[in-house]
Short mmCIF file of N, CA and C in Angstrom, two decimals:
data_model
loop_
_atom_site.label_atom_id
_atom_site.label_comp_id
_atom_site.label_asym_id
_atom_site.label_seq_id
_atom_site.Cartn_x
_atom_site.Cartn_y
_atom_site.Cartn_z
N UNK A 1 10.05 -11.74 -38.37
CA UNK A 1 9.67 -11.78 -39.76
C UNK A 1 10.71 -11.03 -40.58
N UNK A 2 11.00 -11.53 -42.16
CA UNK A 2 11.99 -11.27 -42.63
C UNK A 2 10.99 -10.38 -44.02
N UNK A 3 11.76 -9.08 -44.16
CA UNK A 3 11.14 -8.72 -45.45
C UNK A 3 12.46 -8.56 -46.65
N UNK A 4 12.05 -8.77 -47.47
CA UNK A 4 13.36 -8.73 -48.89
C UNK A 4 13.03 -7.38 -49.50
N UNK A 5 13.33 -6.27 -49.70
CA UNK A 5 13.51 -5.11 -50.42
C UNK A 5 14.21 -5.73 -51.85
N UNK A 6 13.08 -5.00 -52.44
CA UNK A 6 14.19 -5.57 -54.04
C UNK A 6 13.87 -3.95 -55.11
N UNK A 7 15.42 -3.68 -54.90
CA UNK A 7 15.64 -2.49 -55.86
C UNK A 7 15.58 -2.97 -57.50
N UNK A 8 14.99 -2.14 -58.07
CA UNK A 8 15.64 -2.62 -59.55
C UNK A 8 16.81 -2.45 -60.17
N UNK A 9 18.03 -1.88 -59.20
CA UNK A 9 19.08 -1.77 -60.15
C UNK A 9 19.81 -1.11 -58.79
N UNK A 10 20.97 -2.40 -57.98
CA UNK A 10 21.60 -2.07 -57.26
C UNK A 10 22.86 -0.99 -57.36
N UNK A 11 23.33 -0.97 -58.84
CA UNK A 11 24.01 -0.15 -59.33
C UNK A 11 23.64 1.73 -59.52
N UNK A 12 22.45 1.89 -59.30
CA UNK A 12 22.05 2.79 -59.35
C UNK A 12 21.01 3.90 -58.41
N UNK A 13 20.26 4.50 -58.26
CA UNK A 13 20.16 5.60 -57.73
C UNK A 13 18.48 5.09 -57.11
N UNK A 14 18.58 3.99 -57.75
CA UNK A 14 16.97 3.47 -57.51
C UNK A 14 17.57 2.40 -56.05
N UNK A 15 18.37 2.57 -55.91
CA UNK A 15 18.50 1.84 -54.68
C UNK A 15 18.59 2.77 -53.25
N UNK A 16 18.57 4.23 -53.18
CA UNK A 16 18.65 5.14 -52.74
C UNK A 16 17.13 5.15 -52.00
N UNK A 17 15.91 4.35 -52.84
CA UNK A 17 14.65 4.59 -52.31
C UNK A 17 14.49 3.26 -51.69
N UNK A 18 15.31 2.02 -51.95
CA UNK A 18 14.82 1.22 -51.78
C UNK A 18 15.42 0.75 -50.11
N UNK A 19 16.95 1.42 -49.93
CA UNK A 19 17.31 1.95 -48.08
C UNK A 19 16.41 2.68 -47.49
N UNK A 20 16.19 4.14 -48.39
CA UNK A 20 14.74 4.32 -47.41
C UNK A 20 14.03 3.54 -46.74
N UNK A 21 13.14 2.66 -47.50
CA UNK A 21 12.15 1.58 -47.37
C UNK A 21 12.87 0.87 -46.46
N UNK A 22 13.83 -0.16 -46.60
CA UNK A 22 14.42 -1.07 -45.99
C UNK A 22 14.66 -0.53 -43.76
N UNK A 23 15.31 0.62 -44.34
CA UNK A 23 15.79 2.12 -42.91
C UNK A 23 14.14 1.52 -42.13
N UNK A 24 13.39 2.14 -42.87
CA UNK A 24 12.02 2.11 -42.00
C UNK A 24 11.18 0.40 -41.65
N UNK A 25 11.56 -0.03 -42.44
CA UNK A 25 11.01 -1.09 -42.19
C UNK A 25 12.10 -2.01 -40.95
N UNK A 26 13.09 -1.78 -40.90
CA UNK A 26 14.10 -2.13 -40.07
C UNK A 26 13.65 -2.02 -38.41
N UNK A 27 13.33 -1.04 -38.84
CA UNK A 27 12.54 -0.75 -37.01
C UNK A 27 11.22 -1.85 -36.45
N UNK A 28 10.96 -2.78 -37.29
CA UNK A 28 10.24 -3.53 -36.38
C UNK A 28 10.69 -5.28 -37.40
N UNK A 29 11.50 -5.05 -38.27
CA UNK A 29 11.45 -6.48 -39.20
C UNK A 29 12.80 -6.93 -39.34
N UNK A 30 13.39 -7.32 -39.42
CA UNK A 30 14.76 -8.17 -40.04
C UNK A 30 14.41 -8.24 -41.32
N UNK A 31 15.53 -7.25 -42.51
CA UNK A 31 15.32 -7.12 -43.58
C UNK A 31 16.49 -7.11 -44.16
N UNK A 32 15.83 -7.10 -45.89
CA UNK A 32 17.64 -7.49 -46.57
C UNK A 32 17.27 -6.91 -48.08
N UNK A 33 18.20 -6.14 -48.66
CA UNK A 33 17.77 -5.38 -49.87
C UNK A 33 18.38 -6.76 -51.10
N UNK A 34 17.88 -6.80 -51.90
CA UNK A 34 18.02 -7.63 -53.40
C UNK A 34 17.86 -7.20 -54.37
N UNK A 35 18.45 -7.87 -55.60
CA UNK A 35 18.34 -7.39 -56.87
C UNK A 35 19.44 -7.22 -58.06
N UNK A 36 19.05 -7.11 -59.12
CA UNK A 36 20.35 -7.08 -59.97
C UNK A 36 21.27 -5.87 -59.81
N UNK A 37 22.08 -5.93 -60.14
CA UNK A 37 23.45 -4.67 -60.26
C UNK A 37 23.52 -4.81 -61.80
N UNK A 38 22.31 -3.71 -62.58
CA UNK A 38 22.36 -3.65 -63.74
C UNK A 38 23.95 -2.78 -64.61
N UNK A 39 24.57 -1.98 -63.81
CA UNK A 39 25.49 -1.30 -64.41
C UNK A 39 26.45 -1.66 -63.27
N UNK A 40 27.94 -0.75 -63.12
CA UNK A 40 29.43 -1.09 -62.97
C UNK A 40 29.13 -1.22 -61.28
N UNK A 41 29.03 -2.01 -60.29
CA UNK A 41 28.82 -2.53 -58.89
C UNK A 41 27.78 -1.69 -58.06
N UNK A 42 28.02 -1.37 -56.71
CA UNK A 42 26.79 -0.91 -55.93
C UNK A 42 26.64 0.48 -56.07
N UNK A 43 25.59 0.72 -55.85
CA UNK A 43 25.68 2.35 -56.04
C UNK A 43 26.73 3.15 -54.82
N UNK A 44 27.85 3.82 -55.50
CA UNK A 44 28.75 4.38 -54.73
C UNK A 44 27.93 4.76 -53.25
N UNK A 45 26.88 5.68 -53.45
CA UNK A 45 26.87 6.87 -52.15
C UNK A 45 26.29 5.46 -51.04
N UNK A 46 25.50 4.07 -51.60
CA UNK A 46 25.31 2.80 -50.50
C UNK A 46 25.91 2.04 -50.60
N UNK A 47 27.25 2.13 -51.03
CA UNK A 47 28.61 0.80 -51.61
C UNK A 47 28.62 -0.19 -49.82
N UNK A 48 28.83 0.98 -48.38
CA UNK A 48 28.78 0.56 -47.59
C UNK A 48 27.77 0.60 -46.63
N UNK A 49 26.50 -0.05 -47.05
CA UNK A 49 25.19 -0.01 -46.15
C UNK A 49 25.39 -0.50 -44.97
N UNK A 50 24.25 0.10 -44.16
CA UNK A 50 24.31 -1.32 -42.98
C UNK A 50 23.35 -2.64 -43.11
N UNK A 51 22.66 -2.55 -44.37
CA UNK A 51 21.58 -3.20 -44.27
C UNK A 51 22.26 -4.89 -45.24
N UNK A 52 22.00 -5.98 -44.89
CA UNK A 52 22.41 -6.69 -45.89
C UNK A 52 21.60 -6.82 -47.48
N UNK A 53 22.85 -6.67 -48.14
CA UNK A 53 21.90 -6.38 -49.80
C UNK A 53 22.87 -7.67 -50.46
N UNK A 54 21.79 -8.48 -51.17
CA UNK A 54 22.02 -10.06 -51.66
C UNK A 54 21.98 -9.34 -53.82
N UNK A 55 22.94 -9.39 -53.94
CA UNK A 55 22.73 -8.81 -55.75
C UNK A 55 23.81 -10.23 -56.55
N UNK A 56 23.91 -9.55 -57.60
CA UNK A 56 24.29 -9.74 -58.83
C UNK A 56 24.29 -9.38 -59.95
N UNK A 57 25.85 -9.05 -60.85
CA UNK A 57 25.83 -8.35 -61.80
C UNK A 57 25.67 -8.90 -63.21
N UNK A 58 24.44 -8.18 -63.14
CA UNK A 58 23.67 -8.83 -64.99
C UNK A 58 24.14 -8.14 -66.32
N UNK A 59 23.92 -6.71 -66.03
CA UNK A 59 24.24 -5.97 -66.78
C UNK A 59 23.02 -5.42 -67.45
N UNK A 60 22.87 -4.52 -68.80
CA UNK A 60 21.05 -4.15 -68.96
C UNK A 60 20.61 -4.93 -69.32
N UNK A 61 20.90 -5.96 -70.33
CA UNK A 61 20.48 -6.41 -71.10
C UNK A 61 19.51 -7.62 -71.10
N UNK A 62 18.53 -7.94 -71.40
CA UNK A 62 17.36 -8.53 -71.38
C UNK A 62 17.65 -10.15 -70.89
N UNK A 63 19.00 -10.84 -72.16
CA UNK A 63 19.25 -12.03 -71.81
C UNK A 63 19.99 -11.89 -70.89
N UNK A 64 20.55 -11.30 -70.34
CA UNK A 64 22.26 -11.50 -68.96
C UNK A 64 21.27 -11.51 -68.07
N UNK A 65 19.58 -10.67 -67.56
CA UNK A 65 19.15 -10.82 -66.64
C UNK A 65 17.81 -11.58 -66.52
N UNK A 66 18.15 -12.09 -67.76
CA UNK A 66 16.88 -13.62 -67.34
C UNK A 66 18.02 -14.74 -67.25
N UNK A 67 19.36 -14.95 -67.62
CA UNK A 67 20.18 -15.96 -67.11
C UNK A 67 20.41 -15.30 -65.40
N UNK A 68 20.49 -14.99 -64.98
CA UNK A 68 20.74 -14.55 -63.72
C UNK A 68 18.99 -14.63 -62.48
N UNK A 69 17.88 -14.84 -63.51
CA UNK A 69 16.92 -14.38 -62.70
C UNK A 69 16.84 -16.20 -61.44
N UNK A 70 16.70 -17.24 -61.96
CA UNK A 70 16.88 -17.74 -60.69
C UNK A 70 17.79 -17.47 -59.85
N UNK A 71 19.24 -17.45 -59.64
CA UNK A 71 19.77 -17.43 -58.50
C UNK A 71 19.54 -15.89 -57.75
N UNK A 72 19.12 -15.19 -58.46
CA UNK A 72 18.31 -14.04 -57.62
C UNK A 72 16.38 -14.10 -56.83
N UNK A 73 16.14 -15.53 -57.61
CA UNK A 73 15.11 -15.36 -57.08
C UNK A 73 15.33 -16.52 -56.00
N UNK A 74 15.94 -17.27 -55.50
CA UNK A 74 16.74 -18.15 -54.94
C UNK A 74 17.37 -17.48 -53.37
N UNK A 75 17.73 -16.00 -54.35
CA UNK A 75 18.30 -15.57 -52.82
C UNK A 75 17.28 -14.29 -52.27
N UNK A 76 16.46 -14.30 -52.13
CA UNK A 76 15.42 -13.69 -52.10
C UNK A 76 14.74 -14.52 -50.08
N UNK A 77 15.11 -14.18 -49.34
CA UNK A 77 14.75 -15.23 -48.29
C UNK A 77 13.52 -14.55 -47.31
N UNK A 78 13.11 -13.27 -47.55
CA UNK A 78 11.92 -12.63 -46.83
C UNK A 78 10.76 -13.10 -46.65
N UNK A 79 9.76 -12.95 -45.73
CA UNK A 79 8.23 -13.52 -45.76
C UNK A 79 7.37 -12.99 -46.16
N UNK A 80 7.87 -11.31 -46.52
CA UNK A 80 7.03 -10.38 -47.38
C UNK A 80 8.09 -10.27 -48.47
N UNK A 81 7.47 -9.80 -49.45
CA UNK A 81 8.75 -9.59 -50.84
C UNK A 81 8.04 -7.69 -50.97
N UNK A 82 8.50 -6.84 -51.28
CA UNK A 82 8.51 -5.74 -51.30
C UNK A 82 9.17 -5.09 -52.29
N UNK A 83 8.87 -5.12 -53.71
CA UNK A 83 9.36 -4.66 -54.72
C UNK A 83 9.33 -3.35 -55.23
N UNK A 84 10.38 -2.61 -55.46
CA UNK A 84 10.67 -1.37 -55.58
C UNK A 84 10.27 -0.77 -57.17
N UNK A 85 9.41 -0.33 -57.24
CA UNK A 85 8.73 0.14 -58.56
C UNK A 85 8.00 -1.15 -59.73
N UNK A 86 7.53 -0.71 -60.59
CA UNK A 86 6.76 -2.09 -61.54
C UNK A 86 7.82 -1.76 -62.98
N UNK A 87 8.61 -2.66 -62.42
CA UNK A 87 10.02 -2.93 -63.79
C UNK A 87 9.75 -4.09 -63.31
N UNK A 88 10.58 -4.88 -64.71
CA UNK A 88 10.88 -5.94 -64.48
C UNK A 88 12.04 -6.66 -63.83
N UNK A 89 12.57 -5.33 -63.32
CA UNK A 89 13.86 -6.28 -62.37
C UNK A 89 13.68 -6.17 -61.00
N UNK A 90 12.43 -5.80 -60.61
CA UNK A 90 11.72 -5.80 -59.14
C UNK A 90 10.58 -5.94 -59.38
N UNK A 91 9.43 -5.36 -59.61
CA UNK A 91 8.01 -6.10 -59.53
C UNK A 91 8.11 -7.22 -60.21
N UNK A 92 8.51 -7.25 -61.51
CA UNK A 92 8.52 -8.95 -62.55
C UNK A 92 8.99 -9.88 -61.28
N UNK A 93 10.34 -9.97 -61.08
CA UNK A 93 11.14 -10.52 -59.88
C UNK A 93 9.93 -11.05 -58.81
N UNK A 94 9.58 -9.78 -58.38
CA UNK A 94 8.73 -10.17 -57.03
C UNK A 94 7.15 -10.61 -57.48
N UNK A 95 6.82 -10.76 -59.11
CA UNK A 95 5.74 -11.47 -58.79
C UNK A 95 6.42 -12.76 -59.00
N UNK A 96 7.60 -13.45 -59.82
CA UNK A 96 8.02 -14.93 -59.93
C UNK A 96 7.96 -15.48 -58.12
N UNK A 97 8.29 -14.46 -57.59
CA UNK A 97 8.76 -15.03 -56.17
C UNK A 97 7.48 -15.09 -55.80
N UNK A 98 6.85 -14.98 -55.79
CA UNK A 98 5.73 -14.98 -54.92
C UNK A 98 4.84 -16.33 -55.68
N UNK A 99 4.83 -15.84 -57.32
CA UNK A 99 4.12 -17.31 -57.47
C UNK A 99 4.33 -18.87 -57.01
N UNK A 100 6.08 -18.52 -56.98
CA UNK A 100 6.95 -20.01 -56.79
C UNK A 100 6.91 -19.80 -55.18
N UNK A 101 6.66 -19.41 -53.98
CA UNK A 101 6.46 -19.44 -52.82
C UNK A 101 5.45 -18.88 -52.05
N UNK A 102 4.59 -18.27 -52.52
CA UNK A 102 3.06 -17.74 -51.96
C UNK A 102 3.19 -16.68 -51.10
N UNK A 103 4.56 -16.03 -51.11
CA UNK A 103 4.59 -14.63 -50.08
C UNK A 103 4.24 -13.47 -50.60
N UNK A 104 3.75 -13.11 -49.67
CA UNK A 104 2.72 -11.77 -49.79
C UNK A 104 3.63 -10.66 -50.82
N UNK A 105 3.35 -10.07 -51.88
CA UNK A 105 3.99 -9.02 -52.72
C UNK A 105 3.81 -7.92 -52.49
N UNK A 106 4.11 -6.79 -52.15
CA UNK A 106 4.14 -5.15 -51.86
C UNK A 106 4.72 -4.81 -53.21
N UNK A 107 4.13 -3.42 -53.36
CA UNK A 107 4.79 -3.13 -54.63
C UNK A 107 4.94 -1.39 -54.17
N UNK A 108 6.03 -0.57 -54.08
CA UNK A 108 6.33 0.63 -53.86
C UNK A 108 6.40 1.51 -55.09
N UNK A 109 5.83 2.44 -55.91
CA UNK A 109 5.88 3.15 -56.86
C UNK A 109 6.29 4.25 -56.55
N UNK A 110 7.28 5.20 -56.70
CA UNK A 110 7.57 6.48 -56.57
C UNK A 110 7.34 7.21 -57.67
N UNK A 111 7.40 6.78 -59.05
CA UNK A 111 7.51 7.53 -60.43
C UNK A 111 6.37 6.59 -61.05
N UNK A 112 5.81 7.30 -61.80
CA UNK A 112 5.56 6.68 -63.06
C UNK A 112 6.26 6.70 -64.44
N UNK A 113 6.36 5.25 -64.64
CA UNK A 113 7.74 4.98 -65.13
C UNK A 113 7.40 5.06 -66.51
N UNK A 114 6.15 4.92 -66.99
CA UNK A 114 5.75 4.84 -68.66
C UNK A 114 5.78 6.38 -68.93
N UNK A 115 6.45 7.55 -68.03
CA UNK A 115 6.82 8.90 -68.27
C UNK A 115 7.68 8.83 -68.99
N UNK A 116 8.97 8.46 -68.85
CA UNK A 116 10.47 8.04 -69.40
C UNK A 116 10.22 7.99 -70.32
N UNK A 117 9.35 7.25 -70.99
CA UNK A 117 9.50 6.41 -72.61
C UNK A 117 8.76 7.37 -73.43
N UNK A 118 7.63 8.14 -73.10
CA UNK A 118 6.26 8.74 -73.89
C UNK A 118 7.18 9.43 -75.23
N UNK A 119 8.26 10.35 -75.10
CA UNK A 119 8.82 10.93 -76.08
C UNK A 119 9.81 9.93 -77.26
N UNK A 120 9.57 8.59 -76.86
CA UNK A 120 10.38 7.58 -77.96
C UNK A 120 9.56 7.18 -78.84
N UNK A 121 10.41 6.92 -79.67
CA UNK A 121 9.43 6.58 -81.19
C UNK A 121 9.20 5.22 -81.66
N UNK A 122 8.68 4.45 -82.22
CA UNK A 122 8.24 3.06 -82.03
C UNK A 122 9.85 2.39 -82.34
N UNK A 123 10.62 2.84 -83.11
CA UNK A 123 11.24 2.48 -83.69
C UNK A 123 12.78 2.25 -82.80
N UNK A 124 12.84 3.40 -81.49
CA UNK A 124 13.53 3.45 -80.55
C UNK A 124 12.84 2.60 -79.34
N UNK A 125 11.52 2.50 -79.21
CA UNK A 125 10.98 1.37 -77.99
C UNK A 125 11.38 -0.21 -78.67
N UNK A 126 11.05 -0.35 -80.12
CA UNK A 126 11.55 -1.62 -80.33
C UNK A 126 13.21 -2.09 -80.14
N UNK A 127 14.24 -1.08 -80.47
CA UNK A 127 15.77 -1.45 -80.23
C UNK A 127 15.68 -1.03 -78.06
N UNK A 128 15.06 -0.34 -77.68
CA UNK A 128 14.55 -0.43 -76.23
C UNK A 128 14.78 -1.95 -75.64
N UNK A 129 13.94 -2.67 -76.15
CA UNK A 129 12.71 -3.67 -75.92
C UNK A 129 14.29 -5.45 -75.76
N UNK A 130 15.13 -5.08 -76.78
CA UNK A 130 16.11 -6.09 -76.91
C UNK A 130 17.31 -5.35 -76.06
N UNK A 131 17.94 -4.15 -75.71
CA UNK A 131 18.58 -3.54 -75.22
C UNK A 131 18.45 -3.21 -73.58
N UNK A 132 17.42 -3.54 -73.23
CA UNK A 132 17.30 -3.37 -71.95
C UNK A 132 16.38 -4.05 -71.06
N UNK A 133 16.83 -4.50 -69.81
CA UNK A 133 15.81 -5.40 -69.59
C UNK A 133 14.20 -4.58 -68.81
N UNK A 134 14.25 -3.58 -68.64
CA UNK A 134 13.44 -2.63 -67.81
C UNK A 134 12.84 -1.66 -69.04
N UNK A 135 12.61 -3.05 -70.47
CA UNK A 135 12.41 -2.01 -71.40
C UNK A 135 10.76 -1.38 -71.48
N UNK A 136 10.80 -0.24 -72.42
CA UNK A 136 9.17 0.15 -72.35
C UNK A 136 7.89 -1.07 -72.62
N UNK A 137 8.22 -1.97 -73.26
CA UNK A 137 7.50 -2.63 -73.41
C UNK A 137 7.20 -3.89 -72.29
N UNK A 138 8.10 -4.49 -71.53
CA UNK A 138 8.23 -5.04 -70.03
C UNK A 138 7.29 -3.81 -69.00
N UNK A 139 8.04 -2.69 -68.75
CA UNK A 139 7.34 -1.64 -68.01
C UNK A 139 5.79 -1.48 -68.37
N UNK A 140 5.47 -1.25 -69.72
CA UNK A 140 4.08 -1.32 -69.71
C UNK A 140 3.03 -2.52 -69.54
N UNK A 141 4.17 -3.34 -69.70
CA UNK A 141 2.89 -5.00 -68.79
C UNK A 141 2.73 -5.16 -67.43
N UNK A 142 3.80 -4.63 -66.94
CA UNK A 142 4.01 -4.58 -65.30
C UNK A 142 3.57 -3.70 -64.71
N UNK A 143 3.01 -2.17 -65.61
CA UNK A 143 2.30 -1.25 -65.21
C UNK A 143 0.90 -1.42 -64.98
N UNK A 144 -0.05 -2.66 -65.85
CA UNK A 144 -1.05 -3.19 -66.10
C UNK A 144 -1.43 -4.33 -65.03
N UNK A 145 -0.15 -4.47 -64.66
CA UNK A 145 -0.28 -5.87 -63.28
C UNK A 145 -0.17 -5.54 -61.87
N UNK A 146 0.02 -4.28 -61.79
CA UNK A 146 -0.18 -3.46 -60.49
C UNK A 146 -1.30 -4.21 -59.62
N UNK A 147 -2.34 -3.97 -60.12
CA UNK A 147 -2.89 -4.45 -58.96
C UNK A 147 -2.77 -6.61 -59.23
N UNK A 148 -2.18 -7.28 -59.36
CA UNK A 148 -1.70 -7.91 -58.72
C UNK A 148 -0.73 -8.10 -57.49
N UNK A 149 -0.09 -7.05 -57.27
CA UNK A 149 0.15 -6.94 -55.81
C UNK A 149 -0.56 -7.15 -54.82
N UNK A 150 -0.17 -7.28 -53.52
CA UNK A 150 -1.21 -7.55 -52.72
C UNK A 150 -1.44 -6.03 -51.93
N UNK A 151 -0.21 -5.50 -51.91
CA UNK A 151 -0.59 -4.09 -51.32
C UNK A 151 0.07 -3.54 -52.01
N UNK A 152 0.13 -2.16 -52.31
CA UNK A 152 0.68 -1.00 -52.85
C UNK A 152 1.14 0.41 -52.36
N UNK A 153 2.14 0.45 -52.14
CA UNK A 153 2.38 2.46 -51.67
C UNK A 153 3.25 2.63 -52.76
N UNK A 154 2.73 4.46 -52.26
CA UNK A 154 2.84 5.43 -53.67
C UNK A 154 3.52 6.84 -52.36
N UNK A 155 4.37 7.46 -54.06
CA UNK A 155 4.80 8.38 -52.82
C UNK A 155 3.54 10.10 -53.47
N UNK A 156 2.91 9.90 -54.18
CA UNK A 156 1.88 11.00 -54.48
C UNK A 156 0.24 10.49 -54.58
N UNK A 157 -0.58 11.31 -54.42
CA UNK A 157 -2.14 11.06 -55.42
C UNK A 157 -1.94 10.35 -56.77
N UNK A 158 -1.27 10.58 -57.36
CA UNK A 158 -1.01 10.60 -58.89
C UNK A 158 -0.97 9.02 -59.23
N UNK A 159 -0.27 8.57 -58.10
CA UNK A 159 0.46 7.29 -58.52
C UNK A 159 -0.82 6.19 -58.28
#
């Protein structure tokens, strides 16, 4: 059985949790990390994983990573999909995949992500909202669709 790890942002530090995941799940699955490379290529400190990671570079912005979202959901080849936090460039991602192929969705939360935003002002969530694709207003629909997953881990009580 094949599972797909999908970081939200191969370029960055959120892919750091999503080898974790992948590391452990490796020990009994054939697995493969996915996802956009929202900023400048892979995240340096996993540039050379051992794990195979299937990306593409979108960039933040809302339209570069809805032109990019089929051939990422395309290369997505796992029998579980396992999405790394509720953004839209991994849970959104992994619920399209799942609707368009019926595989089981995991959803991994480490943070709560509607923390980030609480100190912005409507006026900074709206230039947010066109500026980024993981904006507060995406995050708070995907925070609400949680339990559409089929399973869920958390790394506290809290979550």
């Amino acid at each position: 059985m094949r599972v797909s790890v999908i970081t939200a942002d191969a370029s960055g530090n959120t892919l750091g949790r999503a080898y974790i995941l992948a590391k452990v799940l490796q020990q009994r699955f054939d697995v493969e990390i996915a996802g956009p490379c929202l900023g400048e290529g892979v995240w340096e400190p996993l540039s050379g994983m051992d794990i195979p990671l299937k990306t593409t570079a979108v960039g933040r912005s809302p339209f570069g990573y809805a032109r990019h979202l089929m051939g990422l959901l395309g290369r997505l080849s796992g029998d579980v999909i396992y999405a790394q936090r509720p953004l839209a460039t991994s849970f959104g991602l992994g619920l399209l995949k799942r609707a368009l192929s019926r595989r089981p969705l995991i959803l991994d939360m480490d943070d709560w992500e509607l923390s980030f935003y609480k100190p912005m002002r409507l006026q900074s969530k709206v230039k947010n909202l066109l500026l980024n694709s993981n904006s507060y207003w995406s995050t708070k629909l995907l925070e609400r669709l949680v339990k559409k997953a089929d399973a869920v881990t958390v790394t506290n009580p809290f979550l």
